[in-house]
Coordinates of C-alpha atoms and ligand atoms in Angstrom, one line a residue:
M1 CA 0.0 0.3 -0.2
R2 CA 2.7 2.3 0.9
G3 CA 4.8 2.1 -2.1
A4 CA 2.0 2.9 -4.4
I5 CA 1.6 5.8 -3.0
R6 CA 4.5 7.3 -5.2
G7 CA 2.5 7.2 -8.6
L8 CA -0.5 9.2 -7.4
G9 CA -1.5 12.7 -8.4
V10 CA -1.1 15.0 -6.0
G11 CA -4.6 15.2 -5.1
L12 CA -4.9 11.6 -4.2
A13 CA -1.9 11.2 -2.7
V14 CA -2.9 13.5 -0.1
A15 CA -6.4 12.2 -0.3
L16 CA -4.6 8.6 0.7
A17 CA -2.1 10.2 2.9
H18 CA -4.9 11.5 5.1
A19 CA -7.0 8.5 4.9
A20 CA -3.6 6.1 5.6
E21 CA -6.0 2.9 7.3
P22 CA -5.0 0.2 5.2
A23 CA -7.7 -0.7 2.5
G24 CA -9.5 -3.9 3.7
A25 CA -8.4 -6.7 1.5
Q26 CA -9.1 -5.7 -2.1
P27 CA -9.7 -8.7 -4.1
A28 CA -6.2 -9.9 -5.5
G29 CA -4.7 -9.8 -9.0
A30 CA -5.7 -6.6 -9.9
N31 CA -3.7 -3.3 -10.2
Y32 CA -4.0 -1.1 -7.3
D33 CA -1.0 1.0 -8.1
E34 CA -1.4 4.1 -9.7
A35 CA 2.2 4.2 -11.3
K36 CA 0.9 1.3 -13.3
V37 CA -2.2 2.6 -14.7
P38 CA -1.7 3.0 -18.8
A39 CA -1.8 6.3 -20.5
Y40 CA -4.8 6.5 -21.9
T41 CA -7.2 9.1 -24.0
L42 CA -10.6 9.5 -23.4
P43 CA -13.6 9.5 -26.2
D44 CA -14.1 13.4 -26.4
P45 CA -17.7 14.5 -25.4
L46 CA -17.8 16.9 -27.7
R47 CA -16.7 15.3 -30.7
F48 CA -19.3 13.6 -33.0
E49 CA -18.9 9.8 -34.0
D50 CA -17.7 11.4 -37.0
G51 CA -15.1 13.7 -35.6
A52 CA -17.4 16.5 -36.1
P53 CA -17.1 18.9 -33.4
V54 CA -20.2 19.7 -30.8
R55 CA -20.4 23.0 -31.3
D56 CA -23.4 24.0 -29.0
A57 CA -25.8 22.7 -26.5
A58 CA -28.1 22.2 -29.2
D59 CA -25.7 19.9 -31.0
W60 CA -25.5 17.9 -27.8
T61 CA -29.0 17.9 -27.1
V62 CA -30.1 16.9 -30.3
R63 CA -27.8 14.8 -32.0
R64 CA -24.7 13.9 -29.4
R65 CA -26.7 12.9 -26.8
A66 CA -28.7 10.2 -28.9
E67 CA -25.3 9.1 -30.3
V68 CA -23.9 8.5 -27.1
L69 CA -27.0 6.6 -25.3
H70 CA -27.0 4.5 -28.4
L71 CA -23.2 3.6 -27.9
F72 CA -24.1 2.5 -24.6
E73 CA -26.7 0.5 -25.4
T74 CA -25.2 -1.4 -28.0
H75 CA -21.9 -1.8 -26.5
V76 CA -22.4 -1.9 -22.8
Y77 CA -25.9 -2.3 -21.1
G78 CA -28.1 -3.3 -24.1
R79 CA -31.2 -1.9 -25.4
S80 CA -34.2 -2.0 -23.1
P81 CA -38.0 -2.4 -24.0
S82 CA -40.5 0.2 -23.9
P83 CA -42.9 0.3 -20.9
P84 CA -45.9 -2.5 -21.1
A85 CA -49.1 -1.0 -22.1
A86 CA -50.6 -3.5 -19.6
M87 CA -48.7 -2.6 -16.5
R88 CA -51.0 -1.6 -13.4
P89 CA -50.2 -0.8 -10.1
A90 CA -52.1 -2.1 -7.0
V91 CA -52.3 -0.7 -3.5
V92 CA -51.7 -3.7 -1.2
E93 CA -50.9 -1.9 2.0
S94 CA -51.2 1.7 3.2
D95 CA -51.3 3.2 6.4
P96 CA -51.3 7.1 7.3
R97 CA -49.7 6.9 10.8
A98 CA -46.9 4.5 9.9
L99 CA -43.6 4.9 11.7
G100 CA -45.5 6.2 14.8
G101 CA -46.8 8.9 12.9
L102 CA -43.8 10.2 11.4
A103 CA -44.8 9.0 7.6
T104 CA -47.5 7.7 5.8
R105 CA -46.6 4.5 4.1
R106 CA -47.6 3.0 1.0
Q107 CA -46.9 -0.9 -0.5
V108 CA -47.5 -0.9 -4.3
R109 CA -47.6 -4.0 -6.1
V110 CA -47.0 -3.2 -9.9
L111 CA -48.2 -5.7 -12.3
L112 CA -46.0 -5.3 -15.4
D113 CA -48.4 -7.5 -17.5
G114 CA -51.7 -6.4 -15.6
T115 CA -52.1 -10.2 -14.0
E116 CA -52.0 -11.2 -10.7
N117 CA -50.0 -14.1 -11.3
G118 CA -47.4 -12.2 -13.8
P119 CA -44.3 -10.6 -13.5
A120 CA -44.1 -8.2 -10.5
F121 CA -42.6 -5.7 -8.4
E122 CA -43.3 -4.2 -5.1
I123 CA -42.9 -0.6 -4.0
L124 CA -42.4 0.2 -0.5
L125 CA -43.1 4.1 -0.1
Y126 CA -42.5 6.4 3.2
V127 CA -43.8 9.9 2.5
P128 CA -43.4 12.4 5.4
N129 CA -46.4 13.6 7.2
A130 CA -45.1 16.9 8.5
A131 CA -44.1 18.1 5.1
S132 CA -46.1 19.6 2.3
R133 CA -47.2 17.6 -0.5
P134 CA -46.3 16.5 -3.2
V135 CA -42.9 15.8 -1.5
P136 CA -39.6 15.1 -3.7
A137 CA -38.2 11.6 -2.9
F138 CA -35.5 9.4 -3.1
L139 CA -36.2 6.4 -5.4
G140 CA -33.7 3.6 -5.0
L141 CA -33.2 -0.8 -5.6
N142 CA -32.3 -2.6 -2.6
F143 CA -30.2 -6.1 -2.4
G144 CA -32.1 -7.9 0.1
G145 CA -36.1 -7.3 0.2
N146 CA -38.0 -4.2 0.8
H147 CA -38.7 -5.6 4.5
T148 CA -34.6 -5.4 5.2
V149 CA -34.4 -1.4 4.9
H150 CA -36.1 -0.9 8.2
P151 CA -37.6 -2.9 10.9
D152 CA -41.1 -1.6 10.8
P153 CA -43.1 -5.2 11.4
A154 CA -45.6 -3.9 8.3
I155 CA -43.2 -4.2 5.2
R156 CA -44.4 -7.1 3.5
L157 CA -41.8 -10.0 3.7
S158 CA -40.5 -10.4 0.4
T159 CA -41.4 -14.2 -1.2
A160 CA -38.7 -13.8 -4.3
W161 CA -35.4 -15.7 -4.9
M162 CA -32.8 -14.2 -2.5
R163 CA -29.2 -14.8 -2.3
E164 CA -28.5 -17.1 0.7
G165 CA -27.3 -14.8 4.0
P166 CA -28.2 -13.6 7.1
G167 CA -32.1 -14.8 8.0
V168 CA -32.4 -16.5 4.6
A169 CA -33.1 -20.0 4.3
D170 CA -33.4 -22.0 1.1
H171 CA -33.0 -18.5 -0.8
R172 CA -36.0 -17.1 0.8
A173 CA -36.5 -14.4 3.2
T174 CA -37.1 -15.1 7.2
E175 CA -38.2 -12.8 9.6
A176 CA -34.6 -12.7 11.0
S177 CA -33.8 -10.6 7.8
R178 CA -35.9 -7.6 8.9
G179 CA -34.3 -4.4 9.0
T180 CA -31.1 -5.8 8.3
A181 CA -30.2 -3.6 5.8
A182 CA -31.2 -0.2 7.9
A183 CA -27.7 1.3 8.2
S184 CA -28.1 2.1 4.8
W185 CA -31.3 3.2 4.8
P186 CA -31.7 6.1 7.3
V187 CA -35.8 6.1 7.0
E188 CA -36.3 8.6 9.6
R189 CA -33.3 11.3 8.8
I190 CA -34.6 11.2 5.0
L191 CA -38.4 11.8 6.3
D192 CA -37.5 14.4 8.9
R193 CA -35.3 16.3 5.9
G194 CA -38.9 16.6 4.4
Y195 CA -38.2 13.8 1.4
G196 CA -40.2 10.9 0.9
L197 CA -38.3 7.7 0.0
A198 CA -39.3 4.8 -2.1
T199 CA -37.3 1.5 -2.8
V200 CA -37.7 -2.1 -4.4
Y201 CA -36.2 -5.3 -4.4
Y202 CA -34.0 -5.8 -7.1
G203 CA -34.6 -9.2 -7.5
D204 CA -38.1 -9.0 -8.1
L205 CA -37.2 -7.5 -11.3
E206 CA -34.4 -10.2 -11.7
P207 CA -32.6 -12.7 -9.6
D208 CA -29.0 -11.5 -9.3
H209 CA -27.3 -14.7 -10.9
A210 CA -26.4 -16.3 -14.4
D211 CA -29.9 -18.0 -15.1
G212 CA -31.7 -15.0 -13.3
W213 CA -33.1 -14.1 -16.6
K214 CA -35.2 -17.2 -16.6
D215 CA -37.3 -15.9 -14.0
G216 CA -36.7 -12.0 -14.3
V217 CA -38.4 -9.5 -16.6
R218 CA -35.7 -10.1 -19.7
S219 CA -37.4 -13.7 -20.3
R220 CA -41.1 -12.8 -19.2
L221 CA -41.2 -9.3 -21.2
G222 CA -38.8 -8.9 -23.4
P223 CA -36.5 -10.5 -26.1
G224 CA -34.0 -13.2 -25.1
V225 CA -37.0 -15.6 -24.0
T226 CA -35.1 -18.3 -25.5
G227 CA -31.9 -17.7 -23.8
R228 CA -29.8 -16.7 -27.3
F229 CA -29.1 -13.1 -26.4
A230 CA -28.4 -10.9 -29.4
P231 CA -25.2 -9.0 -29.0
D232 CA -27.0 -5.8 -27.7
D233 CA -29.8 -7.4 -25.9
W234 CA -30.3 -5.9 -22.5
G235 CA -28.4 -7.6 -19.5
A236 CA -29.5 -7.4 -15.8
I237 CA -28.1 -4.0 -15.2
A238 CA -30.8 -2.6 -17.7
A239 CA -33.6 -4.7 -16.7
W240 CA -33.0 -3.4 -13.0
A241 CA -32.6 0.1 -14.0
W242 CA -35.9 -0.5 -16.2
G243 CA -37.3 -1.5 -13.1
L244 CA -36.6 1.9 -11.7
S245 CA -38.1 3.8 -14.6
R246 CA -41.5 1.8 -14.4
A247 CA -41.5 2.8 -10.5
L248 CA -40.9 6.3 -11.4
D249 CA -44.4 5.9 -14.1
V250 CA -46.0 4.8 -10.6
L251 CA -44.7 7.4 -8.6
A252 CA -45.4 10.2 -10.9
K253 CA -49.1 9.6 -10.7
D254 CA -49.0 9.5 -6.7
P255 CA -50.5 12.8 -5.2
D256 CA -48.1 12.8 -2.5
V257 CA -44.9 12.8 -4.7
D258 CA -43.5 15.2 -7.0
G259 CA -43.0 13.0 -10.2
R260 CA -40.8 15.7 -11.4
R261 CA -38.1 15.5 -8.4
V262 CA -37.7 12.1 -7.8
A263 CA -33.6 11.3 -7.4
V264 CA -32.8 7.9 -8.5
I265 CA -30.1 6.5 -6.1
G266 CA -27.8 3.4 -5.8
H267 CA -25.0 1.8 -4.0
S268 CA -22.0 -0.6 -6.1
R269 CA -23.9 -2.9 -8.9
L270 CA -27.2 -0.8 -7.7
G271 CA -25.1 2.3 -8.3
K272 CA -24.3 1.2 -11.9
T273 CA -28.0 0.6 -12.3
A274 CA -29.0 3.9 -11.1
L275 CA -26.8 5.6 -13.6
W276 CA -27.6 3.5 -16.5
A277 CA -31.4 4.6 -15.5
G278 CA -30.6 8.2 -15.2
A279 CA -28.8 8.2 -18.2
E280 CA -32.0 6.5 -20.1
D281 CA -34.9 8.4 -18.4
E282 CA -34.4 12.1 -18.3
R283 CA -37.6 12.3 -16.1
F284 CA -35.0 11.3 -13.1
A285 CA -34.3 14.9 -11.7
M286 CA -31.2 14.0 -10.1
V287 CA -28.7 10.6 -10.1
V288 CA -26.8 9.5 -7.2
S289 CA -24.1 7.0 -7.8
N290 CA -22.2 5.5 -4.2
D291 CA -19.2 3.4 -4.8
S292 CA -20.6 2.0 -8.2
G293 CA -17.0 1.5 -9.6
E294 CA -16.3 -0.6 -12.7
G295 CA -19.5 -0.6 -15.2
G296 CA -20.5 2.5 -13.2
A297 CA -18.7 5.8 -12.8
A298 CA -15.6 4.4 -12.6
L299 CA -13.0 5.0 -16.1
A300 CA -12.7 1.2 -17.4
R301 CA -9.6 2.6 -19.5
R302 CA -7.7 3.0 -15.8
R303 CA -7.7 -0.9 -15.3
F304 CA -7.0 -0.3 -11.7
G305 CA -8.8 -2.6 -9.3
E306 CA -12.0 -4.1 -11.0
T307 CA -11.5 -4.4 -14.8
T308 CA -13.9 -4.8 -17.8
E309 CA -12.4 -8.7 -18.1
A310 CA -13.1 -9.3 -14.3
I311 CA -16.5 -7.7 -14.2
T312 CA -17.4 -9.5 -17.3
K313 CA -16.0 -12.9 -16.1
S314 CA -17.7 -12.7 -12.5
F315 CA -21.0 -10.9 -14.0
P316 CA -21.5 -11.9 -17.7
H317 CA -25.0 -11.4 -17.0
W318 CA -24.8 -7.7 -16.1
F319 CA -24.0 -6.4 -19.5
C320 CA -25.2 -6.9 -22.9
P321 CA -23.2 -10.0 -24.4
R322 CA -20.8 -7.5 -27.0
F323 CA -19.5 -5.7 -24.0
R324 CA -17.3 -9.1 -23.1
E325 CA -15.7 -8.1 -26.6
Y326 CA -13.7 -5.3 -24.7
A327 CA -12.4 -7.9 -21.9
G328 CA -8.4 -6.2 -22.0
R329 CA -9.2 -4.2 -24.8
E330 CA -10.6 -1.3 -23.1
D331 CA -8.9 1.2 -25.8
A332 CA -11.2 0.0 -28.1
L333 CA -14.3 0.9 -26.3
P334 CA -16.3 3.8 -28.2
V335 CA -17.2 4.9 -24.6
D336 CA -16.0 5.2 -21.4
Q337 CA -18.0 6.4 -18.2
H338 CA -17.3 10.4 -18.4
L339 CA -19.7 10.0 -21.2
L340 CA -22.4 8.1 -19.1
L341 CA -22.0 10.5 -16.4
A342 CA -22.7 13.3 -18.8
L343 CA -25.7 11.6 -20.2
V344 CA -27.2 13.3 -16.9
A345 CA -26.5 16.7 -17.5
P346 CA -27.6 19.4 -17.2
R347 CA -29.2 17.2 -14.1
P348 CA -27.3 17.3 -10.6
L349 CA -25.4 14.4 -10.4
Y350 CA -23.5 13.2 -7.5
V351 CA -20.8 10.7 -7.4
A352 CA -19.4 9.4 -4.0
S353 CA -16.3 6.9 -3.5
A354 CA -14.8 5.4 -0.4
S355 CA -11.4 5.5 0.6
E356 CA -10.6 1.8 1.2
D357 CA -12.6 0.8 -1.7
L358 CA -9.6 0.8 -4.2
W359 CA -11.7 -2.2 -6.2
A360 CA -13.9 0.3 -7.4
D361 CA -11.1 2.8 -8.0
P362 CA -12.1 5.9 -6.3
R363 CA -9.4 8.2 -8.2
G364 CA -11.5 7.0 -11.6
E365 CA -15.0 7.9 -10.1
F366 CA -13.6 11.4 -9.6
L367 CA -12.0 11.5 -12.8
A368 CA -14.6 10.4 -15.0
A369 CA -17.0 13.1 -13.2
R370 CA -14.3 15.8 -13.9
A371 CA -14.3 14.5 -17.6
A372 CA -18.2 15.0 -17.8
E373 CA -17.8 18.5 -16.7
P374 CA -17.6 19.9 -20.4
V375 CA -21.3 18.9 -21.4
Y376 CA -22.5 20.4 -18.2
R377 CA -20.5 23.6 -18.7
L378 CA -21.9 23.7 -22.4
L379 CA -25.3 23.3 -21.2
G380 CA -24.9 26.4 -18.8
R381 CA -23.9 24.1 -15.6
E382 CA -21.1 24.6 -13.3
G383 CA -19.9 21.3 -12.7
L384 CA -17.7 19.7 -10.2
G385 CA -15.5 23.4 -10.0
V386 CA -12.3 21.4 -8.7
E387 CA -9.4 20.5 -10.4
E388 CA -7.8 18.1 -7.4
M389 CA -9.8 15.3 -5.8
P390 CA -10.7 16.2 -2.1
V391 CA -9.2 14.8 0.6
P392 CA -11.6 12.3 2.4
D393 CA -14.7 13.7 4.1
R394 CA -14.5 17.2 2.2
P395 CA -17.6 16.9 -0.5
V396 CA -17.1 19.7 -3.6
G397 CA -19.3 20.3 -6.6
K398 CA -21.9 22.3 -8.0
T399 CA -24.0 20.6 -10.2
I400 CA -21.6 17.8 -10.1
G401 CA -21.0 16.8 -6.6
Y402 CA -18.2 14.3 -5.3
H403 CA -17.0 13.0 -2.3
L404 CA -14.6 10.6 -0.8
R405 CA -15.9 9.2 2.3
R406 CA -13.4 7.8 4.9
G407 CA -13.9 4.2 5.2
E408 CA -15.1 1.2 3.2
H409 CA -17.4 -0.1 0.6
A410 CA -20.7 0.8 2.1
L411 CA -23.9 2.9 2.0
T412 CA -23.6 4.9 5.1
A413 CA -25.4 7.6 6.8
Y414 CA -22.8 9.8 6.0
D415 CA -23.3 9.6 2.5
W416 CA -27.0 10.2 2.5
E417 CA -26.0 13.4 4.5
Q418 CA -24.5 14.9 1.8
Y419 CA -27.1 13.5 -0.9
L420 CA -29.7 15.2 1.3
D421 CA -27.9 18.2 1.4
F422 CA -27.3 18.3 -2.3
A423 CA -31.1 17.7 -2.9
D424 CA -31.7 20.5 -1.0
R425 CA -29.4 22.9 -3.4
H426 CA -31.0 21.3 -6.3
L427 CA -34.6 20.2 -5.5
R428 CA -36.0 22.1 -3.0
R429 CA -38.7 24.3 -4.5
T430 CA -38.2 27.9 -4.5
A431 CA -40.5 30.8 -4.3
A432 CA -39.9 31.3 -8.4
S433 CA -39.6 27.7 -9.2
S434 CA -43.0 26.7 -6.7
R435 CA -45.0 29.2 -8.8
Ligands
LIG1 C1 -18.3 -6.9 -6.8 C2 -18.5 -6.2 -8.2 C3 -18.5 -5.1 -8.0 C4 -19.6 -4.1 -7.3 C5 -19.8 -5.0 -6.2 C6 -21.5 -5.1 -5.4 O1 -18.5 -8.5 -6.6 O2 -17.3 -7.0 -8.4 O3 -18.4 -4.5 -9.5 O4 -20.9 -4.1 -8.3 O5 -20.0 -6.4 -6.2 O6 -22.1 -4.9 -6.3 O7 -21.4 -5.0 -4.2

């Protein structure tokens, strides 16, 4: 660890010197030495595929943005289907005095083909009772079932397939798993700050394993029913992101939620998912990526920590089949992750890293945010506004926010506090905007 510091840019050297706790054991066989990061050239966000310059906001908004989106669809995440016409939400539980009166709780089962036994997912929604409605809200997928985000006994226990873990028996959730992820979901704090919170179990959309597509929306709704996926058929990340957009369809019709002020958030693989959802769906008013790493906010060309080879080997189902062709050939990629971040522009974007999470390449996440800035500026927004990577626990940024939290790979109360402050800056109704 110490040796590696020599090759670092000044900013990160300072950052890591400050955070000099030894990083938790990072997966072996990866490069964690900045000095070994190969030279690379990033695709220019402000140049069309044919080499012509993107001259102004209209050029970006009308043509270049669509070009970049198409490249991610056909080379990284895959093409997703349009919303199902027969989709129908059904409120299965609600209580106006949940959490001791702090919130209104609603649980909505979204029937994707309109039938009770068809593909479906469940939204758990909390709306603060003290705030004037409709409220801005955060929407995020969870890893272990809605019942894990809070010990509230009224949350319906998920009956979907679960990865083995605490409180899970034979891939089914048990009562013992209630509230086990509460540390990542400070529900009362979010409500106290005047925001609603909506969450969905990502496994409702597709169980997260190589054959998960057989039980998920990819086989029950879109192409790929046979399992022979075309090179640009949607992967699991695209399926989870598609689910976030379907959840937004429902929230946008909820009288208590302001559908124009919904922030999409995700941690790690669900951070990659939140970024793709925000890139594809411009209805999301703000996008938050927490420690998303490779295939998320981190630049692939740096080959630092997890690489395209490693991720497509470990999780072949996450991306479209064509993405595997770039394993070890990152320079041949027609995109890199700064372009994914640029697709969120001019909307507020927050990228966060953790100092010990080298597998996710914190510096690569910061550099991608910085490299997306020219698009924000072209669209009249200040982006990060800093050149150097900040030291730990010192958030920076304007319309692009960034922090390097001291510590491990996790979504913590500290991270949420920064996202709530950022949302206050960008989503709060000002006197002018509420007219
Ligand atoms: C790791 C994976 C990362 C990240 C992480 C997570 O196994 O290599 O890309 O997605 O999982 O989602 O927790």
